[in-house]
Amino acid sequence: MATEQKTTPAVTPARVDRGAVGTTGVASTVAAAGRTVIADGVVAKVAGIAAREVPGVYALGGGGARALGMIRDAINATDLTQGVKVEVGETQAAADLTIVVEYPAPIQEVAAGVRAAVAGAISRLVGLEVVEVNVEVNDVHLPGDDTDDDTEARVA
């Protein structure tokens, strides 16, 4: 007599739980396994945009970076991370910004506004805890600094 052996197919675990699918085909729970990696450049760009939106901030970056930034602006390739350095961990971030304040804005108030805006934007948009935002005021921009082109030359 021959003996019959029953074989059961090997069951491989699925990456997606098919039991949680509702009638619409969309999972009923929003939580999904996986990992999100956010590049340092993304955090720096968020910080740069937030800092530029603060009243009293004329520009970001030191003298050389601003000169290079004007060239980039002329060819329509603005660097939104200019003057911003970030350190990003798995759950925390720190940012260092170099700014130029518009005269006569109160420097301490502008710096405090930059700190608040950058910390809020990184927390809200990136989801990281901000442990530190350091602001270095590199220069003060005077209203007449940009109008040198319109003045008449003293010599012909």
JSON list of C-alpha atoms in Angstrom, two decimals:
[
{"chain": "A", "resi": 1, "resn": "MET", "atom": "CA", "xyz": [0.00, 0.00, 0.00]},
{"chain": "A", "resi": 2, "resn": "ALA", "atom": "CA", "xyz": [1.17, 3.41, -0.83]},
{"chain": "A", "resi": 3, "resn": "THR", "atom": "CA", "xyz": [0.98, 6.06, 1.81]},
{"chain": "A", "resi": 4, "resn": "GLU", "atom": "CA", "xyz": [-0.34, 9.40, 0.87]},
{"chain": "A", "resi": 5, "resn": "GLN", "atom": "CA", "xyz": [1.53, 12.43, 2.10]},
{"chain": "A", "resi": 6, "resn": "LYS", "atom": "CA", "xyz": [-0.20, 15.73, 2.34]},
{"chain": "A", "resi": 7, "resn": "THR", "atom": "CA", "xyz": [1.97, 18.71, 1.57]},
{"chain": "A", "resi": 8, "resn": "THR", "atom": "CA", "xyz": [0.93, 22.18, 2.52]},
{"chain": "A", "resi": 9, "resn": "PRO", "atom": "CA", "xyz": [2.26, 25.06, 0.51]},
{"chain": "A", "resi": 10, "resn": "ALA", "atom": "CA", "xyz": [4.85, 27.18, 2.28]},
{"chain": "A", "resi": 11, "resn": "VAL", "atom": "CA", "xyz": [3.33, 30.36, 3.58]},
{"chain": "A", "resi": 12, "resn": "THR", "atom": "CA", "xyz": [5.48, 33.42, 3.16]},
{"chain": "A", "resi": 13, "resn": "PRO", "atom": "CA", "xyz": [4.66, 36.38, 5.37]},
{"chain": "A", "resi": 14, "resn": "ALA", "atom": "CA", "xyz": [3.21, 39.30, 3.43]},
{"chain": "A", "resi": 15, "resn": "ARG", "atom": "CA", "xyz": [4.67, 42.80, 3.73]},
{"chain": "A", "resi": 16, "resn": "VAL", "atom": "CA", "xyz": [1.18, 44.27, 3.63]},
{"chain": "A", "resi": 17, "resn": "ASP", "atom": "CA", "xyz": [-1.58, 43.13, 5.95]},
{"chain": "A", "resi": 18, "resn": "ARG", "atom": "CA", "xyz": [-4.39, 42.29, 3.57]},
{"chain": "A", "resi": 19, "resn": "GLY", "atom": "CA", "xyz": [-6.91, 41.84, 6.41]},
{"chain": "A", "resi": 20, "resn": "ALA", "atom": "CA", "xyz": [-7.03, 45.59, 7.15]},
{"chain": "A", "resi": 21, "resn": "VAL", "atom": "CA", "xyz": [-8.44, 46.49, 3.74]},
{"chain": "A", "resi": 22, "resn": "GLY", "atom": "CA", "xyz": [-11.95, 47.92, 3.76]},
{"chain": "A", "resi": 23, "resn": "THR", "atom": "CA", "xyz": [-14.53, 47.89, 1.00]},
{"chain": "A", "resi": 24, "resn": "THR", "atom": "CA", "xyz": [-12.90, 50.75, -0.86]},
{"chain": "A", "resi": 25, "resn": "GLY", "atom": "CA", "xyz": [-9.55, 49.01, -1.13]},
{"chain": "A", "resi": 26, "resn": "VAL", "atom": "CA", "xyz": [-7.89, 51.54, 1.16]},
{"chain": "A", "resi": 27, "resn": "ALA", "atom": "CA", "xyz": [-6.39, 50.35, 4.41]},
{"chain": "A", "resi": 28, "resn": "SER", "atom": "CA", "xyz": [-8.56, 51.26, 7.37]},
{"chain": "A", "resi": 29, "resn": "THR", "atom": "CA", "xyz": [-5.58, 52.27, 9.49]},
{"chain": "A", "resi": 30, "resn": "VAL", "atom": "CA", "xyz": [-3.24, 55.05, 8.45]},
{"chain": "A", "resi": 31, "resn": "ALA", "atom": "CA", "xyz": [-0.10, 53.74, 10.19]},
{"chain": "A", "resi": 32, "resn": "ALA", "atom": "CA", "xyz": [2.29, 52.08, 7.77]},
{"chain": "A", "resi": 33, "resn": "ALA", "atom": "CA", "xyz": [5.62, 50.47, 8.43]},
{"chain": "A", "resi": 34, "resn": "GLY", "atom": "CA", "xyz": [8.65, 51.97, 6.83]},
{"chain": "A", "resi": 35, "resn": "ARG", "atom": "CA", "xyz": [11.25, 54.64, 7.27]},
{"chain": "A", "resi": 36, "resn": "THR", "atom": "CA", "xyz": [11.45, 58.25, 6.21]},
{"chain": "A", "resi": 37, "resn": "VAL", "atom": "CA", "xyz": [14.86, 59.83, 5.69]},
{"chain": "A", "resi": 38, "resn": "ILE", "atom": "CA", "xyz": [15.03, 63.61, 5.38]},
{"chain": "A", "resi": 39, "resn": "ALA", "atom": "CA", "xyz": [18.24, 65.00, 3.91]},
{"chain": "A", "resi": 40, "resn": "ASP", "atom": "CA", "xyz": [20.14, 67.74, 5.71]},
{"chain": "A", "resi": 41, "resn": "GLY", "atom": "CA", "xyz": [19.67, 69.97, 2.65]},
{"chain": "A", "resi": 42, "resn": "VAL", "atom": "CA", "xyz": [15.89, 69.80, 3.03]},
{"chain": "A", "resi": 43, "resn": "VAL", "atom": "CA", "xyz": [16.08, 70.94, 6.65]},
{"chain": "A", "resi": 44, "resn": "ALA", "atom": "CA", "xyz": [18.51, 73.72, 5.66]},
{"chain": "A", "resi": 45, "resn": "LYS", "atom": "CA", "xyz": [16.17, 74.90, 2.89]},
{"chain": "A", "resi": 46, "resn": "VAL", "atom": "CA", "xyz": [13.18, 74.97, 5.28]},
{"chain": "A", "resi": 47, "resn": "ALA", "atom": "CA", "xyz": [15.26, 76.98, 7.77]},
{"chain": "A", "resi": 48, "resn": "GLY", "atom": "CA", "xyz": [16.44, 79.40, 5.05]},
{"chain": "A", "resi": 49, "resn": "ILE", "atom": "CA", "xyz": [12.95, 80.06, 3.75]},
{"chain": "A", "resi": 50, "resn": "ALA", "atom": "CA", "xyz": [11.59, 80.60, 7.27]},
{"chain": "A", "resi": 51, "resn": "ALA", "atom": "CA", "xyz": [14.40, 83.02, 8.16]},
{"chain": "A", "resi": 52, "resn": "ARG", "atom": "CA", "xyz": [13.91, 85.09, 5.00]},
{"chain": "A", "resi": 53, "resn": "GLU", "atom": "CA", "xyz": [10.22, 85.59, 5.87]},
{"chain": "A", "resi": 54, "resn": "VAL", "atom": "CA", "xyz": [11.04, 87.36, 9.16]},
{"chain": "A", "resi": 55, "resn": "PRO", "atom": "CA", "xyz": [10.60, 91.16, 8.95]},
{"chain": "A", "resi": 56, "resn": "GLY", "atom": "CA", "xyz": [13.95, 92.91, 9.29]},
{"chain": "A", "resi": 57, "resn": "VAL", "atom": "CA", "xyz": [16.02, 90.17, 7.64]},
{"chain": "A", "resi": 58, "resn": "TYR", "atom": "CA", "xyz": [17.68, 91.64, 4.56]},
{"chain": "A", "resi": 59, "resn": "ALA", "atom": "CA", "xyz": [19.74, 88.61, 3.50]},
{"chain": "A", "resi": 60, "resn": "LEU", "atom": "CA", "xyz": [21.38, 85.41, 4.71]},
{"chain": "A", "resi": 61, "resn": "GLY", "atom": "CA", "xyz": [25.07, 84.58, 4.60]},
{"chain": "A", "resi": 62, "resn": "GLY", "atom": "CA", "xyz": [28.39, 86.39, 4.94]},
{"chain": "A", "resi": 63, "resn": "GLY", "atom": "CA", "xyz": [29.92, 88.83, 2.46]},
{"chain": "A", "resi": 64, "resn": "GLY", "atom": "CA", "xyz": [31.40, 86.25, 0.08]},
{"chain": "A", "resi": 65, "resn": "ALA", "atom": "CA", "xyz": [28.31, 84.07, 0.16]},
{"chain": "A", "resi": 66, "resn": "ARG", "atom": "CA", "xyz": [26.09, 87.08, -0.56]},
{"chain": "A", "resi": 67, "resn": "ALA", "atom": "CA", "xyz": [28.26, 88.10, -3.52]},
{"chain": "A", "resi": 68, "resn": "LEU", "atom": "CA", "xyz": [27.98, 84.59, -4.93]},
{"chain": "A", "resi": 69, "resn": "GLY", "atom": "CA", "xyz": [24.26, 84.67, -4.14]},
{"chain": "A", "resi": 70, "resn": "MET", "atom": "CA", "xyz": [23.78, 87.82, -6.23]},
{"chain": "A", "resi": 71, "resn": "ILE", "atom": "CA", "xyz": [25.37, 86.02, -9.19]},
{"chain": "A", "resi": 72, "resn": "ARG", "atom": "CA", "xyz": [23.06, 83.04, -8.62]},
{"chain": "A", "resi": 73, "resn": "ASP", "atom": "CA", "xyz": [20.06, 85.38, -8.41]},
{"chain": "A", "resi": 74, "resn": "ALA", "atom": "CA", "xyz": [21.06, 86.99, -11.70]},
{"chain": "A", "resi": 75, "resn": "ILE", "atom": "CA", "xyz": [20.94, 83.63, -13.48]},
{"chain": "A", "resi": 76, "resn": "ASN", "atom": "CA", "xyz": [17.76, 82.64, -11.61]},
{"chain": "A", "resi": 77, "resn": "ALA", "atom": "CA", "xyz": [19.40, 79.91, -9.48]},
{"chain": "A", "resi": 78, "resn": "THR", "atom": "CA", "xyz": [18.80, 81.23, -5.96]},
{"chain": "A", "resi": 79, "resn": "ASP", "atom": "CA", "xyz": [20.37, 79.15, -3.18]},
{"chain": "A", "resi": 80, "resn": "LEU", "atom": "CA", "xyz": [17.85, 79.06, -0.33]},
{"chain": "A", "resi": 81, "resn": "THR", "atom": "CA", "xyz": [20.37, 77.35, 1.97]},
{"chain": "A", "resi": 82, "resn": "GLN", "atom": "CA", "xyz": [22.87, 80.22, 1.77]},
{"chain": "A", "resi": 83, "resn": "GLY", "atom": "CA", "xyz": [23.94, 81.24, 5.28]},
{"chain": "A", "resi": 84, "resn": "VAL", "atom": "CA", "xyz": [22.37, 78.14, 6.87]},
{"chain": "A", "resi": 85, "resn": "LYS", "atom": "CA", "xyz": [24.12, 75.18, 8.44]},
{"chain": "A", "resi": 86, "resn": "VAL", "atom": "CA", "xyz": [22.16, 72.35, 10.05]},
{"chain": "A", "resi": 87, "resn": "GLU", "atom": "CA", "xyz": [22.90, 69.24, 12.05]},
{"chain": "A", "resi": 88, "resn": "VAL", "atom": "CA", "xyz": [20.21, 66.61, 11.72]},
{"chain": "A", "resi": 89, "resn": "GLY", "atom": "CA", "xyz": [19.82, 63.52, 13.88]},
{"chain": "A", "resi": 90, "resn": "GLU", "atom": "CA", "xyz": [17.07, 60.91, 13.87]},
{"chain": "A", "resi": 91, "resn": "THR", "atom": "CA", "xyz": [14.68, 62.94, 16.02]},
{"chain": "A", "resi": 92, "resn": "GLN", "atom": "CA", "xyz": [16.43, 66.27, 16.59]},
{"chain": "A", "resi": 93, "resn": "ALA", "atom": "CA", "xyz": [17.92, 69.14, 14.61]},
{"chain": "A", "resi": 94, "resn": "ALA", "atom": "CA", "xyz": [20.10, 72.18, 15.29]},
{"chain": "A", "resi": 95, "resn": "ALA", "atom": "CA", "xyz": [20.60, 75.16, 12.99]},
{"chain": "A", "resi": 96, "resn": "ASP", "atom": "CA", "xyz": [23.17, 77.94, 12.64]},
{"chain": "A", "resi": 97, "resn": "LEU", "atom": "CA", "xyz": [22.21, 80.97, 10.57]},
{"chain": "A", "resi": 98, "resn": "THR", "atom": "CA", "xyz": [24.15, 84.02, 9.45]},
{"chain": "A", "resi": 99, "resn": "ILE", "atom": "CA", "xyz": [21.92, 87.00, 8.70]},
{"chain": "A", "resi": 100, "resn": "VAL", "atom": "CA", "xyz": [22.08, 90.61, 7.60]},
{"chain": "A", "resi": 101, "resn": "VAL", "atom": "CA", "xyz": [19.59, 92.87, 9.39]},
{"chain": "A", "resi": 102, "resn": "GLU", "atom": "CA", "xyz": [17.81, 95.75, 7.65]},
{"chain": "A", "resi": 103, "resn": "TYR", "atom": "CA", "xyz": [18.49, 99.12, 9.32]},
{"chain": "A", "resi": 104, "resn": "PRO", "atom": "CA", "xyz": [16.79, 100.35, 11.63]},
{"chain": "A", "resi": 105, "resn": "ALA", "atom": "CA", "xyz": [15.21, 97.06, 12.73]},
{"chain": "A", "resi": 106, "resn": "PRO", "atom": "CA", "xyz": [15.99, 96.09, 16.35]},
{"chain": "A", "resi": 107, "resn": "ILE", "atom": "CA", "xyz": [18.68, 93.42, 15.98]},
{"chain": "A", "resi": 108, "resn": "GLN", "atom": "CA", "xyz": [17.74, 91.40, 19.08]},
{"chain": "A", "resi": 109, "resn": "GLU", "atom": "CA", "xyz": [14.07, 91.28, 18.04]},
{"chain": "A", "resi": 110, "resn": "VAL", "atom": "CA", "xyz": [14.96, 90.20, 14.50]},
{"chain": "A", "resi": 111, "resn": "ALA", "atom": "CA", "xyz": [17.27, 87.47, 15.84]},
{"chain": "A", "resi": 112, "resn": "ALA", "atom": "CA", "xyz": [14.55, 86.25, 18.24]},
{"chain": "A", "resi": 113, "resn": "GLY", "atom": "CA", "xyz": [12.04, 86.24, 15.36]},
{"chain": "A", "resi": 114, "resn": "VAL", "atom": "CA", "xyz": [14.44, 84.22, 13.20]},
{"chain": "A", "resi": 115, "resn": "ARG", "atom": "CA", "xyz": [14.96, 81.73, 16.05]},
{"chain": "A", "resi": 116, "resn": "ALA", "atom": "CA", "xyz": [11.21, 81.30, 16.53]},
{"chain": "A", "resi": 117, "resn": "ALA", "atom": "CA", "xyz": [10.39, 81.09, 12.81]},
{"chain": "A", "resi": 118, "resn": "VAL", "atom": "CA", "xyz": [13.13, 78.55, 12.04]},
{"chain": "A", "resi": 119, "resn": "ALA", "atom": "CA", "xyz": [12.34, 76.35, 15.05]},
{"chain": "A", "resi": 120, "resn": "GLY", "atom": "CA", "xyz": [8.62, 76.44, 14.25]},
{"chain": "A", "resi": 121, "resn": "ALA", "atom": "CA", "xyz": [9.10, 75.64, 10.56]},
{"chain": "A", "resi": 122, "resn": "ILE", "atom": "CA", "xyz": [11.46, 72.73, 11.20]},
{"chain": "A", "resi": 123, "resn": "SER", "atom": "CA", "xyz": [9.17, 71.29, 13.89]},
{"chain": "A", "resi": 124, "resn": "ARG", "atom": "CA", "xyz": [6.01, 71.75, 11.82]},
{"chain": "A", "resi": 125, "resn": "LEU", "atom": "CA", "xyz": [7.23, 70.81, 8.34]},
{"chain": "A", "resi": 126, "resn": "VAL", "atom": "CA", "xyz": [9.98, 68.29, 9.06]},
{"chain": "A", "resi": 127, "resn": "GLY", "atom": "CA", "xyz": [8.73, 66.87, 12.34]},
{"chain": "A", "resi": 128, "resn": "LEU", "atom": "CA", "xyz": [12.03, 67.10, 14.19]},
{"chain": "A", "resi": 129, "resn": "GLU", "atom": "CA", "xyz": [12.58, 68.50, 17.67]},
{"chain": "A", "resi": 130, "resn": "VAL", "atom": "CA", "xyz": [14.70, 71.64, 17.40]},
{"chain": "A", "resi": 131, "resn": "VAL", "atom": "CA", "xyz": [17.30, 71.73, 20.15]},
{"chain": "A", "resi": 132, "resn": "GLU", "atom": "CA", "xyz": [19.14, 74.89, 19.11]},
{"chain": "A", "resi": 133, "resn": "VAL", "atom": "CA", "xyz": [18.97, 77.76, 16.64]},
{"chain": "A", "resi": 134, "resn": "ASN", "atom": "CA", "xyz": [22.04, 80.02, 16.68]},
{"chain": "A", "resi": 135, "resn": "VAL", "atom": "CA", "xyz": [21.83, 83.36, 14.88]},
{"chain": "A", "resi": 136, "resn": "GLU", "atom": "CA", "xyz": [24.92, 85.34, 13.88]},
{"chain": "A", "resi": 137, "resn": "VAL", "atom": "CA", "xyz": [24.27, 88.89, 12.73]},
{"chain": "A", "resi": 138, "resn": "ASN", "atom": "CA", "xyz": [26.99, 89.53, 10.17]},
{"chain": "A", "resi": 139, "resn": "ASP", "atom": "CA", "xyz": [26.04, 92.97, 8.88]},
{"chain": "A", "resi": 140, "resn": "VAL", "atom": "CA", "xyz": [23.45, 95.76, 8.87]},
{"chain": "A", "resi": 141, "resn": "HIS", "atom": "CA", "xyz": [22.04, 96.81, 5.51]},
{"chain": "A", "resi": 142, "resn": "LEU", "atom": "CA", "xyz": [21.55, 100.54, 5.05]},
{"chain": "A", "resi": 143, "resn": "PRO", "atom": "CA", "xyz": [18.75, 101.70, 2.74]},
{"chain": "A", "resi": 144, "resn": "GLY", "atom": "CA", "xyz": [21.14, 103.69, 0.51]},
{"chain": "A", "resi": 145, "resn": "ASP", "atom": "CA", "xyz": [23.53, 100.76, -0.09]},
{"chain": "A", "resi": 146, "resn": "ASP", "atom": "CA", "xyz": [21.69, 99.52, -3.18]},
{"chain": "A", "resi": 147, "resn": "THR", "atom": "CA", "xyz": [21.12, 102.84, -4.92]},
{"chain": "A", "resi": 148, "resn": "ASP", "atom": "CA", "xyz": [24.71, 103.56, -5.97]},
{"chain": "A", "resi": 149, "resn": "ASP", "atom": "CA", "xyz": [23.85, 102.78, -9.61]},
{"chain": "A", "resi": 150, "resn": "ASP", "atom": "CA", "xyz": [21.53, 105.80, -9.92]},
{"chain": "A", "resi": 151, "resn": "THR", "atom": "CA", "xyz": [24.03, 108.40, -8.75]},
{"chain": "A", "resi": 152, "resn": "GLU", "atom": "CA", "xyz": [25.87, 110.56, -11.21]},
{"chain": "A", "resi": 153, "resn": "ALA", "atom": "CA", "xyz": [29.57, 109.92, -11.66]},
{"chain": "A", "resi": 154, "resn": "ARG", "atom": "CA", "xyz": [31.82, 112.60, -10.20]},
{"chain": "A", "resi": 155, "resn": "VAL", "atom": "CA", "xyz": [34.27, 112.41, -13.09]},
{"chain": "A", "resi": 156, "resn": "ALA", "atom": "CA", "xyz": [33.65, 112.07, -16.79]}
]
